Short mmCIF file of C-alpha atoms in Angstrom, two decimals:
data_model
loop_
_atom_site.label_atom_id
_atom_site.label_comp_id
_atom_site.label_asym_id
_atom_site.label_seq_id
_atom_site.Cartn_x
_atom_site.Cartn_y
_atom_site.Cartn_z
CA MET A 202 19.31 22.68 25.51
CA HIS A 203 17.26 20.87 22.88
CA PRO A 204 18.43 22.38 19.56
CA THR A 205 17.25 19.69 17.15
CA THR A 206 13.84 18.97 15.69
CA ILE A 207 13.30 15.40 14.48
CA VAL A 208 10.36 14.07 12.49
CA HIS A 209 9.73 10.34 12.25
CA ILE A 210 7.59 9.30 9.26
CA ASP A 211 5.90 5.89 9.38
CA ILE A 212 3.83 4.79 6.37
CA ASP A 213 0.42 3.38 7.28
CA TYR A 214 0.08 -0.42 6.71
CA PHE A 215 2.77 -0.14 4.05
CA TYR A 216 2.54 -3.36 2.01
CA ALA A 217 -1.26 -3.41 1.97
CA GLN A 218 -1.48 0.30 1.17
CA VAL A 219 0.86 -0.15 -1.80
CA GLU A 220 -1.49 -2.87 -3.07
CA GLU A 221 -4.46 -0.53 -2.64
CA ILE A 222 -2.69 2.18 -4.64
CA LEU A 223 -1.83 -0.28 -7.43
CA ASN A 224 -5.37 -1.67 -7.43
CA PRO A 225 -8.01 0.81 -6.13
CA GLN A 226 -10.56 -2.03 -6.09
CA LEU A 227 -8.88 -3.20 -2.89
CA LYS A 228 -9.76 -0.02 -1.00
CA ASN A 229 -12.39 -0.51 1.68
CA VAL A 230 -12.09 -4.30 1.57
CA PRO A 231 -10.09 -6.45 4.03
CA VAL A 232 -6.68 -7.19 2.51
CA GLY A 233 -3.91 -9.43 3.83
CA ILE A 234 -0.37 -9.70 2.49
CA GLN A 235 0.91 -13.26 2.31
CA GLN A 236 4.57 -14.32 2.18
CA LYS A 237 5.12 -18.05 2.04
CA ASN A 238 2.55 -19.34 4.52
CA CYS A 239 2.48 -16.28 6.76
CA LEU A 240 0.07 -13.34 6.78
CA VAL A 241 2.78 -10.74 7.32
CA THR A 242 0.49 -7.71 7.52
CA CYS A 243 -2.96 -6.44 6.63
CA ASN A 244 -4.88 -3.21 6.15
CA TYR A 245 -7.02 -1.53 8.80
CA LYS A 246 -10.22 -2.93 7.29
CA ALA A 247 -8.91 -6.43 8.02
CA ARG A 248 -7.85 -5.39 11.51
CA GLU A 249 -11.46 -4.52 12.27
CA TYR A 250 -12.07 -8.29 12.25
CA GLY A 251 -9.36 -8.88 14.83
CA ILE A 252 -6.65 -9.87 12.32
CA THR A 253 -3.12 -8.82 13.29
CA LYS A 254 0.35 -8.81 11.77
CA LEU A 255 1.97 -12.25 11.43
CA ALA A 256 -1.43 -13.83 11.94
CA ASN A 257 -2.17 -17.50 11.44
CA LEU A 258 -3.60 -17.81 7.90
CA GLN A 259 -6.32 -20.26 8.82
CA LYS A 260 -7.35 -18.22 11.84
CA ALA A 261 -7.35 -15.00 9.80
CA GLN A 262 -9.72 -16.46 7.22
CA ALA A 263 -11.92 -17.82 9.98
CA LEU A 264 -12.16 -14.32 11.44
CA CYS A 265 -12.81 -12.81 8.02
CA PRO A 266 -14.03 -15.18 5.26
CA ASP A 267 -13.92 -12.29 2.75
CA LEU A 268 -10.25 -11.57 3.39
CA VAL A 269 -8.44 -10.92 0.10
CA LEU A 270 -4.95 -12.43 0.07
CA VAL A 271 -2.28 -10.83 -2.07
CA ASN A 272 1.06 -12.54 -2.57
CA GLY A 273 3.71 -10.17 -1.24
CA GLU A 274 6.82 -12.29 -1.77
CA ASP A 275 7.97 -10.17 -4.71
CA LEU A 276 9.24 -7.05 -2.98
CA THR A 277 9.96 -5.12 -6.19
CA LYS A 278 6.87 -2.91 -6.05
CA TYR A 279 7.36 -2.22 -2.34
CA LYS A 280 11.00 -1.30 -2.84
CA LYS A 281 10.05 1.02 -5.67
CA MET A 282 7.46 2.80 -3.52
CA SER A 283 9.94 3.00 -0.64
CA ASP A 284 12.49 4.65 -2.95
CA GLU A 285 9.87 7.11 -4.21
CA ILE A 286 8.91 8.00 -0.63
CA PHE A 287 12.56 8.59 0.21
CA ASN A 288 12.98 10.79 -2.87
CA VAL A 289 9.96 12.93 -1.95
CA LEU A 290 11.28 13.44 1.59
CA GLN A 291 14.69 14.41 0.22
CA THR A 292 13.11 17.32 -1.64
CA PHE A 293 12.67 18.91 1.82
CA THR A 294 16.06 18.03 3.32
CA GLN A 295 19.00 15.74 2.62
CA ASN A 296 19.05 14.71 6.29
CA VAL A 297 16.86 11.63 5.80
CA GLU A 298 17.66 8.25 7.37
CA LYS A 299 15.75 5.17 6.19
CA LEU A 300 14.57 2.48 8.57
CA GLY A 301 13.52 -0.45 6.43
CA MET A 302 11.02 0.22 3.67
CA ASP A 303 8.34 2.16 5.50
CA GLU A 304 10.04 4.40 8.08
CA ASN A 305 12.25 7.46 7.83
CA TYR A 306 13.86 9.88 10.29
CA LEU A 307 14.30 13.49 9.20
CA ASP A 308 16.35 16.14 10.97
CA VAL A 309 14.42 19.28 10.03
CA SER A 310 16.36 21.61 12.35
CA GLU A 311 17.66 23.75 9.49
CA LEU A 312 14.16 24.08 8.04
CA VAL A 313 12.86 25.09 11.45
CA ASN A 314 15.59 27.68 11.99
CA ALA A 315 14.86 29.19 8.58
CA ARG A 316 11.23 29.69 9.64
CA GLN A 317 11.83 31.11 13.12
CA ASN A 318 10.29 34.41 12.10
CA GLU A 319 6.93 32.72 11.54
CA ASP A 320 4.23 33.46 14.08
CA CYS A 321 3.83 29.96 15.49
CA LYS A 322 2.22 30.10 18.90
CA GLU A 323 0.27 26.89 18.47
CA ILE A 324 0.95 23.44 17.07
CA GLU A 325 -0.32 22.59 13.58
CA THR A 326 -4.05 21.91 13.35
CA GLY A 327 -4.73 18.19 13.57
CA THR A 328 -1.60 17.45 15.60
CA PHE A 329 -2.09 15.46 18.78
CA LYS A 330 -0.38 16.73 21.91
CA LEU A 331 0.21 14.44 24.85
CA ASP A 332 -1.76 15.14 28.03
CA LEU A 333 0.24 13.64 30.87
CA ASP A 334 0.40 13.86 34.63
CA GLY A 335 3.62 15.02 36.25
CA GLU A 336 5.05 16.51 33.07
CA GLY A 337 7.61 18.74 34.77
CA GLU A 338 8.46 22.34 33.98
CA GLU A 339 8.50 23.58 30.40
CA CYS A 340 11.98 24.24 29.01
CA ASP A 341 13.00 27.84 28.30
CA CYS A 342 15.57 27.09 25.56
CA GLY A 343 13.06 27.82 22.79
CA CYS A 344 12.52 24.15 21.91
CA SER A 345 8.73 24.39 22.31
CA GLU A 346 8.52 27.02 19.59
CA ARG A 347 10.84 25.00 17.35
CA LEU A 348 8.76 21.87 17.82
CA LYS A 349 5.58 23.79 16.99
CA ILE A 350 7.17 24.78 13.67
CA GLY A 351 8.17 21.13 13.34
CA THR A 352 4.52 20.11 13.47
CA LYS A 353 3.85 22.34 10.46
CA ILE A 354 6.75 20.81 8.55
CA ALA A 355 5.58 17.30 9.44
CA LYS A 356 2.14 18.11 8.06
CA GLU A 357 3.75 19.40 4.85
CA LEU A 358 5.85 16.24 4.53
CA ARG A 359 2.84 13.98 4.91
CA GLN A 360 0.78 16.11 2.53
CA ALA A 361 3.55 15.92 -0.09
CA LEU A 362 3.63 12.12 0.16
CA PHE A 363 -0.11 11.95 -0.31
CA ASP A 364 -0.24 14.47 -3.16
CA ARG A 365 2.61 12.90 -5.12
CA LEU A 366 2.22 9.21 -4.31
CA GLY A 367 -1.28 8.84 -2.87
CA ILE A 368 0.11 7.30 0.31
CA THR A 369 -0.83 8.20 3.91
CA SER A 370 1.49 8.22 6.90
CA CYS A 371 1.88 8.97 10.60
CA ALA A 372 4.45 11.30 12.11
CA GLY A 373 6.10 11.84 15.46
CA ILE A 374 7.73 15.19 16.23
CA ALA A 375 10.28 15.49 19.04
CA HIS A 376 13.73 16.81 19.85
CA ASN A 377 15.36 13.38 19.38
CA LYS A 378 14.93 10.15 17.41
CA LEU A 379 13.84 7.96 20.33
CA LEU A 380 10.91 10.15 21.30
CA ALA A 381 9.90 10.95 17.72
CA LYS A 382 9.50 7.26 16.89
CA LEU A 383 7.68 6.34 20.09
CA VAL A 384 5.28 9.28 20.08
CA GLY A 385 4.43 8.82 16.41
CA ALA A 386 2.91 5.44 17.23
CA GLN A 387 0.46 6.95 19.72
CA ASN A 388 -2.11 8.03 17.12
CA LYS A 389 -2.70 6.02 13.94
CA PRO A 390 -3.47 5.93 11.06
CA ASN A 391 -2.85 9.14 9.08
CA LYS A 392 -2.16 11.31 12.16
CA GLN A 393 0.74 13.07 13.82
CA THR A 394 1.74 13.62 17.44
CA VAL A 395 4.22 15.96 19.12
CA ILE A 396 6.02 15.59 22.45
CA PHE A 397 7.87 18.37 24.28
CA PRO A 398 11.05 17.75 26.33
CA HIS A 399 9.40 18.35 29.69
CA GLN A 400 6.93 15.52 28.94
CA SER A 401 9.51 12.86 28.08
CA THR A 402 10.07 11.25 31.49
CA SER A 403 6.36 11.02 32.27
CA PHE A 404 5.62 9.68 28.79
CA LEU A 405 8.27 6.97 28.95
CA SER A 406 7.23 5.82 32.41
CA SER A 407 3.92 4.73 30.87
CA GLN A 408 5.50 2.76 27.99
CA GLY A 409 5.47 -0.61 29.75
CA PRO A 410 8.15 -3.25 29.03
CA VAL A 411 11.76 -2.16 28.53
CA ARG A 412 11.63 -3.75 25.07
CA SER A 413 9.44 -0.85 23.97
CA LEU A 414 12.55 1.34 23.99
CA CYS A 415 14.31 1.43 20.62
CA GLY A 416 17.67 -0.28 20.95
CA ILE A 417 16.86 -2.70 23.76
CA GLY A 418 16.67 -6.25 22.46
CA SER A 419 15.97 -9.64 23.97
CA LYS A 420 19.43 -10.26 25.45
CA THR A 421 19.57 -6.91 27.20
CA ALA A 422 15.99 -7.37 28.43
CA GLU A 423 16.91 -10.76 29.91
CA ILE A 424 19.81 -9.25 31.86
CA LEU A 425 17.60 -6.42 33.10
CA ASP A 426 14.94 -8.92 34.12
CA SER A 427 17.53 -10.77 36.24
CA ILE A 428 17.90 -7.64 38.41
CA GLY A 429 14.17 -6.96 38.62
CA VAL A 430 13.93 -4.40 35.83
CA ASN A 431 10.95 -5.28 33.63
CA SER A 432 9.39 -1.94 32.75
CA VAL A 433 10.69 1.43 31.61
CA LEU A 434 9.57 2.82 34.97
CA ASP A 435 11.76 0.21 36.72
CA LEU A 436 14.69 1.32 34.56
CA GLN A 437 14.06 4.95 35.44
CA ASN A 438 14.09 4.18 39.16
CA ILE A 439 17.05 1.80 39.43
CA GLU A 440 20.40 3.21 40.51
CA ILE A 441 22.96 3.36 37.71
CA SER A 442 25.49 1.73 40.05
CA VAL A 443 23.36 -1.42 39.94
CA LEU A 444 23.29 -1.33 36.14
CA LYS A 445 27.07 -1.03 36.02
CA LYS A 446 27.37 -4.34 37.84
CA LYS A 447 25.69 -6.04 34.88
CA PHE A 448 26.82 -3.85 31.97
CA ASP A 449 29.90 -1.87 31.03
CA ASP A 450 29.77 1.81 32.01
CA LYS A 451 28.88 3.05 28.53
CA THR A 452 25.97 0.64 28.11
CA ALA A 453 24.67 1.29 31.63
CA GLU A 454 24.66 5.03 31.00
CA ARG A 455 22.98 4.54 27.63
CA LEU A 456 20.23 2.43 29.20
CA LYS A 457 19.59 5.01 31.90
CA GLU A 458 19.44 7.81 29.34
CA LEU A 459 16.98 5.92 27.13
CA SER A 460 14.62 5.43 30.07
CA LEU A 461 14.65 9.19 30.69
CA GLY A 462 14.11 10.12 27.04
CA ILE A 463 17.71 11.13 26.35
CA ASP A 464 18.94 10.07 22.91
CA LYS A 465 22.11 11.63 21.53
CA SER A 466 22.15 9.65 18.28
CA LYS A 467 22.09 11.71 15.10
CA VAL A 468 20.06 11.29 11.93
CA LYS A 469 22.51 9.66 9.54
CA PRO A 470 21.60 10.43 5.91
CA THR A 471 21.06 7.21 3.98
CA GLY A 472 23.27 6.76 0.95
CA LYS A 473 22.76 4.62 -2.10
CA PRO A 474 22.82 0.82 -1.50
CA LYS A 475 26.16 -0.87 -2.15
CA SER A 476 24.42 -3.76 -3.87
CA ILE A 477 21.04 -4.97 -5.09
CA SER A 478 20.28 -8.65 -4.60
CA ILE A 479 17.57 -11.18 -5.31
CA GLU A 480 17.40 -14.74 -4.09
CA ASP A 481 15.02 -17.68 -4.04
CA SER A 482 14.94 -20.42 -1.44
CA THR A 483 14.24 -23.80 -3.03
CA PHE A 484 14.29 -25.78 0.21
CA GLN A 485 10.93 -27.36 -0.52
CA ASN A 486 11.92 -28.45 -4.04
CA PRO A 487 15.71 -28.47 -4.43
CA LEU A 488 17.08 -27.82 -7.90
CA LYS A 489 18.82 -30.94 -9.17
CA THR A 490 19.60 -30.41 -12.86
CA ILE A 491 21.47 -27.90 -15.00
CA LEU A 492 18.25 -27.09 -16.84
CA GLU A 493 16.55 -26.11 -13.59
CA ILE A 494 19.53 -23.93 -12.63
CA GLU A 495 19.57 -22.23 -16.03
CA THR A 496 15.87 -21.51 -15.79
CA LYS A 497 16.18 -20.20 -12.26
CA PHE A 498 19.00 -17.83 -13.27
CA ASN A 499 16.87 -16.56 -16.15
CA VAL A 500 14.06 -15.70 -13.74
CA LEU A 501 16.29 -14.12 -11.09
CA LEU A 502 18.43 -12.13 -13.51
CA THR A 503 15.31 -10.69 -15.14
CA ARG A 504 14.11 -9.52 -11.74
CA LEU A 505 17.55 -8.18 -10.88
CA VAL A 506 17.73 -6.12 -14.06
CA ASP A 507 14.25 -4.74 -13.40
CA ALA A 508 15.34 -3.71 -9.89
CA ALA A 509 18.51 -2.04 -11.14
CA ILE A 510 16.57 0.06 -13.63
CA PHE A 511 15.06 1.99 -10.68
CA ASP A 512 18.46 3.59 -10.12
CA LYS A 513 19.30 5.16 -13.47
CA LYS A 514 22.26 7.20 -12.27
CA ARG A 515 24.51 4.27 -11.36
CA ILE A 516 25.83 1.20 -13.14
CA PRO A 517 26.78 -2.07 -11.41
CA THR A 518 30.10 -3.41 -12.64
CA SER A 519 30.05 -6.82 -10.97
CA LEU A 520 27.68 -9.78 -10.72
CA ARG A 521 27.62 -12.01 -7.63
CA VAL A 522 26.08 -15.49 -7.46
CA THR A 523 25.19 -17.15 -4.15
CA ILE A 524 24.38 -20.85 -3.76
CA ARG A 525 23.39 -23.16 -0.92
CA LYS A 526 24.18 -26.71 -2.00
CA THR A 527 22.67 -28.72 0.82
CA ALA A 528 19.24 -29.86 1.96
CA ASP A 529 20.47 -30.59 5.48
CA ILE A 530 18.63 -28.37 7.96
CA LYS A 531 21.72 -28.37 10.18
CA GLU A 532 23.58 -26.55 7.40
CA ILE A 533 20.85 -24.10 6.41
CA LEU A 534 23.13 -21.17 7.22
CA GLN A 535 25.86 -22.33 4.85
CA ARG A 536 26.18 -20.35 1.60
CA GLU A 537 28.89 -19.91 -0.98
CA SER A 538 29.35 -16.90 -3.26
CA LYS A 539 31.53 -15.83 -6.16
CA GLN A 540 31.46 -12.68 -8.24
CA LYS A 541 32.85 -11.48 -11.55
CA ASP A 542 33.15 -8.12 -13.30
CA ILE A 543 30.57 -7.63 -16.05
CA PRO A 544 30.78 -5.59 -19.28
CA GLN A 545 29.57 -2.04 -18.74
CA SER A 546 28.16 -2.23 -22.24
CA TRP A 547 25.04 -3.81 -20.74
CA SER A 548 23.88 -0.33 -19.73
CA LYS A 549 23.54 0.65 -23.38
CA ILE A 550 21.26 -2.28 -24.25
CA GLU A 551 17.69 -1.14 -24.67
CA ASP A 552 15.73 -4.15 -23.44
CA SER A 553 16.09 -6.35 -20.39
CA VAL A 554 15.75 -9.61 -22.35
CA SER A 555 19.03 -8.86 -24.14
CA ILE A 556 20.68 -7.79 -20.87
CA VAL A 557 19.71 -11.10 -19.27
CA ALA A 558 21.09 -12.94 -22.31
CA LEU A 559 24.41 -11.15 -21.73
CA LEU A 560 24.53 -11.89 -17.99
CA HIS A 561 23.22 -15.46 -18.02
CA PRO A 562 26.48 -17.13 -19.21
CA ILE A 563 28.40 -15.23 -16.52
CA ALA A 564 26.01 -16.47 -13.83
CA MET A 565 26.36 -20.06 -15.06
CA GLN A 566 30.15 -19.73 -15.07
CA LEU A 567 30.10 -18.54 -11.46
CA PHE A 568 27.74 -21.36 -10.52
CA LYS A 569 30.11 -23.96 -11.94
CA GLN A 570 33.04 -22.37 -10.10
CA ILE A 571 31.14 -22.66 -6.82
CA MET A 572 30.15 -26.27 -7.50
CA LYS A 573 33.77 -27.22 -8.41
CA THR A 574 32.46 -30.17 -10.36
CA ASP A 575 31.00 -31.03 -13.72
CA LYS A 576 28.36 -33.33 -12.22
CA SER A 577 25.03 -33.02 -13.96
CA GLU A 578 23.03 -33.61 -10.77
CA PHE A 579 23.21 -31.91 -7.38
CA THR A 580 21.00 -30.52 -4.60
CA ILE A 581 20.61 -26.73 -4.59
CA THR A 582 18.32 -25.19 -1.95
CA LEU A 583 19.04 -21.50 -2.51
CA VAL A 584 20.04 -19.41 -5.52
CA GLY A 585 20.85 -15.71 -5.37
CA VAL A 586 22.17 -13.06 -7.75
CA ALA A 587 23.34 -9.55 -6.96
CA PHE A 588 24.70 -6.45 -8.67
CA THR A 589 27.67 -4.91 -6.83
CA LYS A 590 30.45 -2.33 -7.30
CA PHE A 591 28.28 0.52 -8.58
CA ILE A 592 29.75 3.47 -10.42
CA ASP A 593 28.05 6.81 -11.01
CA GLU A 594 26.80 7.18 -14.54
CA ASN A 595 23.53 7.46 -16.41
CA PRO A 596 22.90 4.21 -18.25
CA VAL A 597 20.66 4.31 -21.29
CA VAL A 598 18.29 1.61 -20.17
CA LYS A 599 14.64 1.75 -21.09
CA GLU A 600 11.99 0.62 -18.65
CA ASN A 601 10.28 -1.82 -21.02
CA SER A 602 11.74 -4.67 -19.01
CA LEU A 603 10.43 -8.19 -18.98
CA LYS A 604 8.26 -8.71 -15.90
CA SER A 605 8.75 -12.08 -14.25
CA GLU A 606 6.29 -13.94 -12.08
CA SER A 607 8.91 -15.51 -9.81
CA ASN A 608 8.36 -15.46 -6.05
CA SER A 609 11.64 -13.98 -4.80
CA ASP A 610 12.85 -11.14 -2.67
CA VAL A 611 14.52 -7.93 -3.83
CA THR A 612 16.79 -6.70 -1.08
CA PRO A 613 18.86 -3.50 -1.24
CA ILE A 614 21.90 -4.04 0.94
CA SER A 615 22.96 -0.74 2.44
CA LYS A 616 25.48 0.31 5.07
CA GLU A 617 24.80 -1.23 8.43
CA SER A 618 23.15 1.15 10.81
CA ASP A 619 24.56 1.46 14.31
CA LYS A 620 23.32 -1.24 16.68
CA SER A 621 22.47 0.61 19.85
CA LEU A 622 22.74 -2.28 22.27
CA ALA A 623 23.80 -5.01 19.87
CA ASP A 624 20.95 -7.49 20.15
CA ASP A 625 18.15 -7.84 17.64
CA LYS A 626 14.59 -8.29 18.72
CA ASN A 627 13.34 -11.84 18.40
CA GLN A 628 11.27 -12.53 15.35
CA GLU A 629 7.73 -13.71 15.94
CA GLU A 630 7.16 -17.19 14.62
CA CYS A 631 4.81 -17.69 11.71
CA VAL A 632 2.64 -20.74 12.32
CA LYS A 633 2.45 -23.00 9.29
CA GLU A 634 -1.03 -23.69 8.01
CA PRO A 635 -2.61 -25.33 4.97
CA ALA A 636 -2.28 -23.53 1.67
CA MET A 637 -5.19 -21.16 1.20
CA LYS A 638 -6.98 -20.19 -1.95
CA LYS A 639 -5.77 -16.87 -3.31
CA ILE A 640 -7.60 -14.19 -5.25
CA LYS A 641 -5.42 -13.23 -8.19
CA ILE A 642 -4.89 -9.48 -8.38
CA ASP A 643 -4.03 -7.96 -11.75
CA HIS A 644 -2.54 -4.55 -11.09
CA ASP A 645 -2.52 -3.47 -14.70
CA PRO A 646 -4.64 -5.59 -17.03
CA SER A 647 -3.54 -3.52 -20.01
CA SER A 648 0.16 -4.13 -19.47
CA SER A 649 1.91 -6.77 -21.50
CA SER A 650 5.09 -8.72 -20.99
CA THR A 651 7.17 -11.08 -23.06
CA PRO A 652 5.73 -14.56 -22.74
CA SER A 653 7.93 -17.24 -21.20
CA SER A 654 8.22 -20.81 -22.35
CA SER A 655 8.15 -21.99 -18.76
CA PRO A 656 5.11 -21.68 -16.49
CA SER A 657 5.33 -18.92 -13.90
CA LEU A 658 5.67 -19.77 -10.24
CA ASN A 659 2.31 -18.18 -9.47
CA GLU A 660 0.60 -20.27 -12.18
CA VAL A 661 2.03 -23.53 -10.88
CA GLU A 662 1.34 -22.49 -7.29
CA SER A 663 -2.29 -21.73 -8.14
CA LYS A 664 -2.73 -25.17 -9.75
CA VAL A 665 -1.29 -26.86 -6.69
CA GLN A 666 -3.54 -24.88 -4.37
CA GLU A 667 -6.69 -25.59 -6.40
CA LYS A 668 -6.13 -29.30 -5.72
CA SER A 669 -5.40 -28.73 -2.06
CA LYS A 670 -7.42 -29.93 0.87
CA PRO A 671 -6.73 -28.85 4.44
CA LEU A 672 -3.95 -30.74 6.17
CA LEU A 673 -3.02 -30.02 9.76
CA ILE A 674 0.71 -29.96 10.42
CA PRO A 675 2.14 -30.56 13.92
CA ASP A 676 3.60 -27.56 15.73
CA PHE A 677 7.05 -26.56 14.57
CA THR A 678 10.03 -26.26 16.90
CA ILE A 679 13.51 -24.94 16.14
CA PRO A 680 15.96 -27.83 15.57
CA SER A 681 18.24 -28.32 18.57
CA ASP A 682 21.27 -28.82 16.34
CA LEU A 683 20.95 -25.41 14.64
CA ASP A 684 24.01 -23.22 15.18
CA THR A 685 22.25 -20.69 17.43
CA LYS A 686 25.33 -18.49 17.84
CA THR A 687 25.55 -17.94 14.08
CA PHE A 688 21.76 -17.59 13.83
CA ASN A 689 21.59 -14.89 16.53
CA GLY A 690 24.25 -12.90 14.70
CA LEU A 691 22.11 -12.58 11.58
CA SER A 692 19.93 -9.62 10.64
CA LYS A 693 16.22 -9.59 11.54
CA ARG A 694 15.28 -10.08 7.89
CA GLU A 695 17.57 -13.09 7.49
CA LYS A 696 16.33 -14.65 10.73
CA LYS A 697 12.74 -14.38 9.52
CA ARG A 698 13.60 -15.91 6.14
CA ILE A 699 15.42 -18.85 7.73
CA MET A 700 12.56 -19.45 10.18
CA ILE A 701 10.14 -19.70 7.26
CA GLU A 702 12.47 -22.08 5.44
CA LEU A 703 12.81 -24.31 8.49
CA GLN A 704 9.04 -24.45 8.88
CA ASP A 705 8.65 -25.31 5.17
CA ALA A 706 11.17 -28.12 5.55
CA HIS A 707 9.33 -29.39 8.66
CA LYS A 708 6.11 -29.50 6.69
CA ILE A 709 7.65 -31.42 3.79
CA VAL A 710 9.19 -34.02 6.10
CA PHE A 711 5.87 -34.54 7.92
CA ILE A 712 3.92 -35.08 4.70
CA LYS A 713 6.50 -37.45 3.23
CA GLU A 714 6.48 -39.52 6.41
CA ARG A 715 2.71 -39.58 6.59
CA PHE A 716 2.05 -40.48 2.95
CA ARG A 717 5.38 -42.12 2.12
CA VAL A 718 5.72 -40.22 -1.11
CA THR A 719 8.71 -39.74 -3.37
CA ASP A 720 10.23 -36.49 -4.58
CA GLU A 721 8.66 -37.08 -8.00
CA LYS A 722 5.20 -36.88 -6.41
CA GLN A 723 6.07 -33.76 -4.41
CA ASN A 724 3.96 -31.41 -6.54
CA GLU A 725 0.86 -33.52 -5.93
CA LEU A 726 0.95 -32.77 -2.22
CA ASN A 727 -1.28 -30.09 -0.81
CA VAL A 728 1.51 -27.75 0.19
CA MET A 729 2.56 -24.46 -1.29
CA THR A 730 5.52 -25.27 -3.55
CA GLU A 731 7.60 -23.49 -6.08
CA SER A 732 7.55 -24.45 -9.74
CA GLN A 733 9.64 -27.34 -11.07
CA TYR A 734 11.08 -26.12 -14.34
CA SER A 735 11.78 -28.76 -16.91
#
């Protein structure tokens, strides 16, 4: 029996498409999204030149001299679009599970059952159906008819996203999450594909490496490789008794089921995030004075308030501050945090500048508690702020918030999703390259924001880059003294962030050794740096 109908929605080239929606002038031109010194993704126009995700910046511009680079380090706009996508999908069903910013699972079984009386002998027009050899016999439980209705619902979901948000997406339709995700990737962009249960084994046998199966990470793949299992087909053919010699019974059975297209995991509706956080790594230019810390908190708190305004039905009642007070690469994983309840009266303040003025002294108090000293100088390489302990209410906060130019990440921290086989996939390394000239993109020239007395990070960064000349940096390797056990236990997002920080630190050390410069001359170097506030 295959009673469920699952739709997997994957937004096409998410970051770059959001930029195209915000600035239509970017449509039909090659666009790359840059974070730090990595080209994290690009649109399909750029891919026509051979540019790929996590591409080398210098190589990408060599392939496409007209590539437009947009700074994507500020995730606010992407998070907002992700939330809007989620909200649109929830108008169809509450059974929506988010996967990052650009993917969602939907269990549409109830919608399908409610439409069983529809005459649906064929799949929805425009839906791709797999054509495989050795498919097996078609199931007689009625799942084929349900999946055909599912293709119609998938088309309606994608059409709703386009009509309301202007965003295109791909969809996979299947009777479980594993197959829905895998089959949805078969035809891109702006397409949908369906797979029927009797096709699953044949389809999976052609998927190649075992890592292509959702839930199998690097550690599991290494163990499988040690017993000669490299592909999904190998996993299908191996006796489960052999697997049980390397894994516990439950894991061995789970692996075997995945290879055959059996996935019993349910769509778990995503709830509201427990916290909203923003942080900036200052590893390249550590903060060393109270004035720099005060300025950094002003920037981060402004961004945090802007992010919180997206969720008008809940009020955070606590503020958390996170600090890393070392520039030693061996201790890059070390952070300290403290939090304090905040007055709920902030929700009745009508402008974000006043809200920041209320929160700023609390952040400074928490900072001093973490530092446990009244010293006026220190070395701070990471600063983070977060709202926590949300309560349900409708704060009267207007959306005329101060827009900051800081380069920092907005990260909703939600409940941990189940880890199928416990090990994360390895993050691809971003190769450090010389700072490249950027094309400044103004999303809304008519919009205004409260001017700041300090230069924005983007302004300072642009000035540094204008003076830059290419400088080749030796290949980066992970420090041998890094605590790999702690590192491997981190989330994929945190691993990526730390890898970028380590590479930045490597670049700084190389330049200082080569030119024998002091910290005071740091901003004169041709590297991408953050602003020094003074």
